[in-house]
mmCIF file of C-alpha atoms and ligand atoms in Angstrom:
data_model
loop_
_atom_site.group_PDB
_atom_site.id
_atom_site.type_symbol
_atom_site.label_atom_id
_atom_site.label_comp_id
_atom_site.label_asym_id
_atom_site.label_seq_id
_atom_site.Cartn_x
_atom_site.Cartn_y
_atom_site.Cartn_z
ATOM 1 C CA MET A 1 -0.857 4.773 -149.025
ATOM 2 C CA ALA A 2 0.067 0.976 -149.077
ATOM 3 C CA SER A 3 4.140 0.610 -148.379
ATOM 4 C CA SER A 4 6.417 -0.781 -150.423
ATOM 5 C CA ILE A 5 9.965 -2.297 -149.847
ATOM 6 C CA VAL A 6 13.071 -1.795 -152.028
ATOM 7 C CA LEU A 7 15.570 -4.670 -152.590
ATOM 8 C CA PHE A 8 18.801 -3.138 -153.433
ATOM 9 C CA GLY A 9 22.255 -4.174 -153.771
ATOM 10 C CA PRO A 10 25.116 -4.589 -157.053
ATOM 11 C CA PRO A 11 24.251 -6.908 -159.825
ATOM 12 C CA GLY A 12 24.896 -10.713 -158.657
ATOM 13 C CA ALA A 13 24.215 -9.827 -155.129
ATOM 14 C CA GLY A 14 21.640 -12.003 -154.405
ATOM 15 C CA LYS A 15 18.243 -10.094 -155.078
ATOM 16 C CA GLY A 16 16.186 -12.650 -157.320
ATOM 17 C CA THR A 17 17.485 -15.403 -155.172
ATOM 18 C CA GLN A 18 16.224 -13.775 -151.826
ATOM 19 C CA ALA A 19 12.792 -12.186 -153.351
ATOM 20 C CA GLY A 20 10.975 -15.369 -153.104
ATOM 21 C CA ASN A 21 11.494 -15.452 -149.251
ATOM 22 C CA ILE A 22 10.595 -11.557 -149.059
ATOM 23 C CA VAL A 23 7.370 -12.389 -151.032
ATOM 24 C CA ALA A 24 6.098 -15.389 -149.129
ATOM 25 C CA ILE A 25 6.915 -13.475 -145.717
ATOM 26 C CA THR A 26 4.837 -10.237 -146.754
ATOM 27 C CA GLY A 27 2.557 -11.193 -149.540
ATOM 28 C CA LYS A 28 3.772 -8.121 -152.006
ATOM 29 C CA PRO A 29 4.634 -8.814 -155.494
ATOM 30 C CA GLN A 30 8.157 -8.753 -156.959
ATOM 31 C CA VAL A 31 8.456 -6.325 -159.736
ATOM 32 C CA SER A 32 12.053 -6.610 -161.286
ATOM 33 C CA THR A 33 12.787 -4.150 -163.553
ATOM 34 C CA GLY A 34 15.458 -6.265 -165.231
ATOM 35 C CA ASP A 35 12.584 -9.286 -165.348
ATOM 36 C CA MET A 36 10.374 -6.845 -167.145
ATOM 37 C CA LEU A 37 13.092 -5.565 -169.785
ATOM 38 C CA ARG A 38 14.040 -8.841 -170.495
ATOM 39 C CA ALA A 39 10.220 -9.974 -171.194
ATOM 40 C CA ALA A 40 9.876 -7.072 -173.582
ATOM 41 C CA LEU A 41 13.053 -8.381 -175.440
ATOM 42 C CA VAL A 42 11.579 -11.805 -176.026
ATOM 43 C CA GLU A 43 8.104 -10.300 -176.829
ATOM 44 C CA GLY A 44 10.023 -7.819 -179.234
ATOM 45 C CA THR A 45 7.621 -5.090 -178.075
ATOM 46 C CA ALA A 46 8.898 -1.271 -178.597
ATOM 47 C CA LEU A 47 10.197 -1.238 -175.049
ATOM 48 C CA GLY A 48 12.443 -4.525 -175.750
ATOM 49 C CA LEU A 49 13.956 -2.992 -178.827
ATOM 50 C CA GLU A 50 14.887 0.388 -177.097
ATOM 51 C CA ALA A 51 16.202 -1.325 -173.878
ATOM 52 C CA LYS A 52 18.265 -4.001 -176.032
ATOM 53 C CA GLY A 53 21.509 -2.296 -176.988
ATOM 54 C CA TYR A 54 21.680 -0.991 -173.020
ATOM 55 C CA MET A 55 21.203 -4.335 -171.624
ATOM 56 C CA GLU A 56 23.699 -5.959 -173.923
ATOM 57 C CA ALA A 57 26.382 -3.106 -173.065
ATOM 58 C CA GLY A 58 25.801 -3.470 -169.314
ATOM 59 C CA GLN A 59 24.584 0.173 -169.104
ATOM 60 C CA LEU A 60 21.371 1.299 -166.908
ATOM 61 C CA VAL A 61 18.588 2.007 -169.604
ATOM 62 C CA PRO A 62 17.243 5.723 -169.649
ATOM 63 C CA ASP A 63 15.417 7.113 -166.741
ATOM 64 C CA ASP A 64 11.861 7.992 -168.615
ATOM 65 C CA VAL A 65 11.969 4.747 -169.756
ATOM 66 C CA ILE A 66 12.103 2.617 -166.540
ATOM 67 C CA ILE A 67 9.827 5.251 -164.567
ATOM 68 C CA GLY A 68 7.035 4.945 -167.450
ATOM 69 C CA LEU A 69 7.676 1.256 -166.675
ATOM 70 C CA ILE A 70 6.735 1.288 -163.577
ATOM 71 C CA GLU A 71 4.241 3.657 -163.394
ATOM 72 C CA GLU A 72 2.567 1.724 -165.470
ATOM 73 C CA ARG A 73 3.122 -1.370 -163.322
ATOM 74 C CA LEU A 74 2.039 0.059 -160.253
ATOM 75 C CA THR A 75 -1.648 0.885 -161.956
ATOM 76 C CA GLN A 76 -2.025 -3.125 -162.108
ATOM 77 C CA SER A 77 -4.751 -4.381 -158.995
ATOM 78 C CA ASP A 78 -2.084 -6.805 -157.440
ATOM 79 C CA ALA A 79 0.134 -3.518 -156.523
ATOM 80 C CA SER A 80 -2.498 -1.730 -154.462
ATOM 81 C CA ASP A 81 -0.914 -3.149 -150.993
ATOM 82 C CA GLY A 82 2.754 -2.334 -152.157
ATOM 83 C CA VAL A 83 5.170 -4.195 -154.286
ATOM 84 C CA LEU A 84 8.772 -5.848 -153.612
ATOM 85 C CA PHE A 85 10.936 -3.451 -155.945
ATOM 86 C CA ASP A 86 14.002 -5.877 -157.109
ATOM 87 C CA GLY A 87 16.528 -3.805 -159.458
ATOM 88 C CA PHE A 88 14.796 -0.316 -158.832
ATOM 89 C CA PRO A 89 15.427 2.263 -158.408
ATOM 90 C CA ARG A 90 18.747 2.812 -159.647
ATOM 91 C CA THR A 91 19.343 6.445 -159.863
ATOM 92 C CA ILE A 92 18.409 9.193 -157.821
ATOM 93 C CA ALA A 93 16.087 10.525 -160.413
ATOM 94 C CA GLN A 94 14.588 6.963 -160.382
ATOM 95 C CA ALA A 95 14.110 7.385 -156.739
ATOM 96 C CA GLU A 96 12.881 10.487 -156.866
ATOM 97 C CA ALA A 97 10.500 9.609 -158.892
ATOM 98 C CA LEU A 98 9.694 6.649 -156.968
ATOM 99 C CA ALA A 99 9.153 9.293 -154.059
ATOM 100 C CA GLU A 100 6.177 10.746 -155.912
ATOM 101 C CA ILE A 101 4.258 7.586 -156.863
ATOM 102 C CA ALA A 102 4.847 5.339 -153.808
ATOM 103 C CA ASP A 103 5.796 4.638 -150.023
ATOM 104 C CA VAL A 104 8.664 3.090 -149.464
ATOM 105 C CA SER A 105 8.906 1.764 -146.008
ATOM 106 C CA VAL A 106 12.454 0.132 -145.920
ATOM 107 C CA VAL A 107 15.338 -0.129 -148.275
ATOM 108 C CA ILE A 108 16.912 -3.759 -147.990
ATOM 109 C CA ALA A 109 20.854 -3.490 -149.063
ATOM 110 C CA ILE A 110 22.459 -6.637 -149.418
ATOM 111 C CA GLU A 111 25.934 -5.844 -149.623
ATOM 112 C CA VAL A 112 28.742 -8.409 -151.508
ATOM 113 C CA PRO A 113 32.350 -7.305 -152.602
ATOM 114 C CA ASP A 114 33.225 -6.408 -155.906
ATOM 115 C CA GLY A 115 35.692 -9.734 -155.666
ATOM 116 C CA ARG A 116 32.871 -12.019 -155.333
ATOM 117 C CA ILE A 117 30.258 -10.769 -158.171
ATOM 118 C CA VAL A 118 31.961 -11.759 -161.145
ATOM 119 C CA ASP A 119 31.880 -15.390 -160.156
ATOM 120 C CA ARG A 120 28.516 -15.157 -158.653
ATOM 121 C CA ILE A 121 27.216 -13.511 -162.284
ATOM 122 C CA CYS A 122 29.047 -15.945 -164.327
ATOM 123 C CA GLY A 123 27.751 -19.127 -162.793
ATOM 124 C CA ARG A 124 24.048 -18.177 -162.722
ATOM 125 C CA TYR A 125 21.586 -20.029 -164.399
ATOM 126 C CA THR A 126 17.673 -19.742 -164.407
ATOM 127 C CA CYS A 127 14.910 -22.027 -164.834
ATOM 128 C CA ASN A 128 13.219 -21.547 -168.229
ATOM 129 C CA SER A 129 9.708 -21.674 -167.138
ATOM 130 C CA CYS A 130 9.422 -20.418 -163.911
ATOM 131 C CA ASP A 131 12.847 -18.032 -163.598
ATOM 132 C CA ALA A 132 14.294 -19.685 -160.296
ATOM 133 C CA VAL A 133 17.625 -18.855 -159.954
ATOM 134 C CA TYR A 134 21.004 -21.164 -159.835
ATOM 135 C CA HIS A 135 24.401 -21.344 -159.662
ATOM 136 C CA ASP A 136 26.719 -23.971 -161.024
ATOM 137 C CA THR A 137 28.908 -24.225 -157.880
ATOM 138 C CA PHE A 138 27.223 -22.308 -154.981
ATOM 139 C CA ASN A 139 23.566 -23.330 -155.719
ATOM 140 C CA PRO A 140 23.108 -26.139 -158.316
ATOM 141 C CA THR A 141 19.879 -27.857 -158.758
ATOM 142 C CA GLN A 142 19.530 -31.133 -156.468
ATOM 143 C CA THR A 143 19.099 -33.164 -160.018
ATOM 144 C CA PRO A 144 21.253 -31.642 -162.708
ATOM 145 C CA GLU A 145 18.817 -29.766 -165.245
ATOM 146 C CA ILE A 146 16.134 -30.101 -163.468
ATOM 147 C CA CYS A 147 14.538 -27.302 -161.725
ATOM 148 C CA ASP A 148 13.678 -27.868 -157.955
ATOM 149 C CA HIS A 149 10.832 -25.617 -157.707
ATOM 150 C CA CYS A 150 8.993 -26.750 -161.051
ATOM 151 C CA GLY A 151 10.455 -29.922 -162.331
ATOM 152 C CA HIS A 152 11.237 -28.024 -165.751
ATOM 153 C CA THR A 153 14.142 -29.694 -167.818
ATOM 154 C CA LYS A 154 15.189 -26.466 -169.608
ATOM 155 C CA MET A 155 17.673 -24.089 -168.045
ATOM 156 C CA LYS A 156 18.863 -20.579 -169.823
ATOM 157 C CA ARG A 157 21.554 -17.921 -168.977
ATOM 158 C CA ARG A 158 21.536 -14.311 -169.765
ATOM 159 C CA ALA A 159 23.287 -12.753 -172.633
ATOM 160 C CA ASP A 160 24.645 -10.132 -170.288
ATOM 161 C CA ASP A 161 26.224 -12.477 -167.755
ATOM 162 C CA ASN A 162 29.368 -12.319 -169.143
ATOM 163 C CA GLU A 163 32.810 -11.159 -167.785
ATOM 164 C CA GLU A 164 32.830 -8.090 -169.599
ATOM 165 C CA THR A 165 29.300 -7.078 -169.648
ATOM 166 C CA VAL A 166 29.619 -7.571 -165.606
ATOM 167 C CA ARG A 167 32.224 -5.051 -165.294
ATOM 168 C CA THR A 168 30.436 -2.264 -167.367
ATOM 169 C CA ARG A 169 27.278 -3.405 -165.069
ATOM 170 C CA LEU A 170 29.500 -2.909 -161.937
ATOM 171 C CA ALA A 171 31.021 0.225 -162.917
ATOM 172 C CA ALA A 172 27.516 1.427 -163.542
ATOM 173 C CA TYR A 173 26.152 0.314 -160.317
ATOM 174 C CA HIS A 174 28.982 2.134 -158.361
ATOM 175 C CA GLU A 175 28.734 5.475 -160.395
ATOM 176 C CA GLN A 176 24.946 5.577 -161.097
ATOM 177 C CA THR A 177 23.486 3.176 -158.173
ATOM 178 C CA ALA A 178 25.479 3.132 -154.786
ATOM 179 C CA PRO A 179 25.315 7.169 -154.119
ATOM 180 C CA LEU A 180 21.047 6.080 -153.671
ATOM 181 C CA ALA A 181 22.687 3.995 -150.430
ATOM 182 C CA ASP A 182 23.132 7.552 -148.864
ATOM 183 C CA TRP A 183 19.785 9.286 -150.548
ATOM 184 C CA TYR A 184 17.689 6.372 -148.677
ATOM 185 C CA ARG A 185 20.366 6.574 -144.939
ATOM 186 C CA HIS A 186 19.163 10.464 -145.024
ATOM 187 C CA ARG A 187 15.488 9.272 -145.185
ATOM 188 C CA ASP A 188 16.180 6.832 -142.366
ATOM 189 C CA LEU A 189 14.873 3.729 -144.799
ATOM 190 C CA PHE A 190 18.348 2.337 -145.267
ATOM 191 C CA VAL A 191 19.208 -1.281 -143.862
ATOM 192 C CA ALA A 192 22.328 -3.383 -144.847
ATOM 193 C CA VAL A 193 22.377 -7.280 -144.343
ATOM 194 C CA ASP A 194 25.843 -8.992 -145.137
ATOM 195 C CA GLY A 195 25.263 -10.953 -148.668
ATOM 196 C CA ASP A 196 28.922 -12.559 -148.405
ATOM 197 C CA GLN A 197 27.314 -15.576 -146.693
ATOM 198 C CA ASP A 198 25.087 -18.500 -147.525
ATOM 199 C CA ILE A 199 21.966 -18.004 -149.135
ATOM 200 C CA ASP A 200 20.013 -19.327 -145.793
ATOM 201 C CA MET A 201 21.981 -17.214 -143.781
ATOM 202 C CA VAL A 202 21.082 -14.023 -145.875
ATOM 203 C CA SER A 203 17.558 -15.002 -145.976
ATOM 204 C CA ALA A 204 17.433 -15.223 -142.318
ATOM 205 C CA SER A 205 18.997 -11.756 -141.764
ATOM 206 C CA ILE A 206 16.398 -10.388 -144.049
ATOM 207 C CA SER A 207 13.818 -12.317 -142.071
ATOM 208 C CA ALA A 208 15.202 -10.448 -139.062
ATOM 209 C CA VAL A 209 14.869 -6.962 -140.913
ATOM 210 C CA LEU A 210 11.382 -7.424 -141.917
HETATM 211 P P1 ADP B 1 20.635 -10.295 -158.485
HETATM 212 O O1 ADP B 1 19.283 -10.726 -158.648
HETATM 213 O O2 ADP B 1 20.923 -9.454 -157.304
HETATM 214 O O3 ADP B 1 21.444 -9.733 -159.724
HETATM 215 P P2 ADP B 1 21.118 -13.514 -158.222
HETATM 216 O O4 ADP B 1 19.795 -13.380 -156.697
HETATM 217 O O5 ADP B 1 20.486 -13.573 -159.533
HETATM 218 O O6 ADP B 1 21.610 -11.682 -157.871
HETATM 219 O O7 ADP B 1 22.579 -14.234 -157.680
HETATM 220 C C1 ADP B 1 23.325 -13.612 -158.584
HETATM 221 C C2 ADP B 1 23.990 -15.382 -158.627
HETATM 222 O O8 ADP B 1 24.889 -15.587 -157.097
HETATM 223 C C3 ADP B 1 22.988 -16.594 -158.574
HETATM 224 O O9 ADP B 1 23.625 -17.451 -159.709
HETATM 225 C C4 ADP B 1 22.771 -17.139 -157.407
HETATM 226 O O10 ADP B 1 22.607 -18.700 -157.422
HETATM 227 C C5 ADP B 1 24.099 -17.070 -156.638
HETATM 228 N N1 ADP B 1 23.823 -16.377 -154.927
HETATM 229 C C6 ADP B 1 22.588 -15.840 -154.402
HETATM 230 N N2 ADP B 1 23.169 -15.806 -153.249
HETATM 231 C C7 ADP B 1 24.294 -15.988 -153.083
HETATM 232 C C8 ADP B 1 25.060 -16.530 -152.025
HETATM 233 N N3 ADP B 1 24.672 -15.640 -150.796
HETATM 234 N N4 ADP B 1 26.089 -17.161 -152.131
HETATM 235 C C9 ADP B 1 26.437 -17.632 -152.976
HETATM 236 N N5 ADP B 1 26.076 -17.588 -154.270
HETATM 237 C C10 ADP B 1 24.495 -17.162 -154.099
HETATM 238 P P1 AMP B 2 18.927 -6.663 -163.699
HETATM 239 O O1 AMP B 2 18.184 -7.825 -164.232
HETATM 240 O O2 AMP B 2 18.515 -5.765 -162.549
HETATM 241 O O3 AMP B 2 20.209 -7.166 -163.530
HETATM 242 O O4 AMP B 2 19.295 -5.948 -164.873
HETATM 243 C C1 AMP B 2 19.841 -5.939 -166.459
HETATM 244 C C2 AMP B 2 19.652 -4.868 -167.164
HETATM 245 O O5 AMP B 2 18.445 -4.223 -166.991
HETATM 246 C C3 AMP B 2 20.493 -4.115 -166.274
HETATM 247 O O6 AMP B 2 21.977 -3.688 -166.907
HETATM 248 C C4 AMP B 2 20.059 -2.543 -167.276
HETATM 249 O O7 AMP B 2 20.540 -2.718 -168.709
HETATM 250 C C5 AMP B 2 18.735 -2.914 -167.208
HETATM 251 N N1 AMP B 2 18.204 -2.686 -165.970
HETATM 252 C C6 AMP B 2 17.186 -3.295 -165.162
HETATM 253 N N2 AMP B 2 16.333 -2.421 -164.103
HETATM 254 C C7 AMP B 2 16.975 -1.089 -164.569
HETATM 255 C C8 AMP B 2 16.800 -0.005 -163.635
HETATM 256 N N3 AMP B 2 16.244 0.410 -162.918
HETATM 257 N N4 AMP B 2 17.437 1.073 -164.595
HETATM 258 C C9 AMP B 2 18.007 0.945 -165.580
HETATM 259 N N5 AMP B 2 17.993 -0.103 -166.200
HETATM 260 C C10 AMP B 2 17.775 -1.063 -165.625
#
């Protein structure tokens, strides 16, 4: 079975920011459950409607919904050589389900202290066309309102990127997702990188792991 990579860490750790570099190095497509759910929300599908309330509240979407989504995604042809999971798995049940359907070669955990997370998330914006990730202070576009990657001129902010929801998302991370670190450590798959450094330094640390 072709092997996949898991990008792990709290909300705002920099998973989406680092994913492009990992995709470039490995050729594996990024599979972000958050992006898939947001796309379903925009399209107004049954999945989107089911996920909406959980996402707006900063709570995890139920495991059966997420596992079904991943099972379907992995049947697509571009996933045949493995993928880069971003934001999945987020519970032990999701990790157990993943172990049944895919081979994970490494879990790269981007570690960032809680104290940094609110500032990171509340300043986040993305290109409305290519979803490139920016930050008001830490990583702004070179020219205001013009995407460095695709030149598009419309940016967007996520509805759940507000301080109140971030605190709920962080609590969900500590209660439901952080225990996965030991789950993967016991399987010798867990590698931590310091995410509390410049974006380029984090990329270099991840490249060294790969
Ligand atoms: P995640 O996908 O883990 O939720 P993102 O990649 O979207 O996180 O990053 C969250 C925010 O933090 C974005 O606005 C991004 O520009 C910014 N960011 C990412 N990595 C760093 C870093 N190393 N230092 C400062 N800000 C960062
Ligand atoms: P993210 O884009 O990874 O920050 O995810 C945004 C929101 O989507 C989360 O706060 C959850 O509500 C939901 N979500 C994304 N991935 C998962 C997952 N693997 N399990 C449960 N909920 C998820």
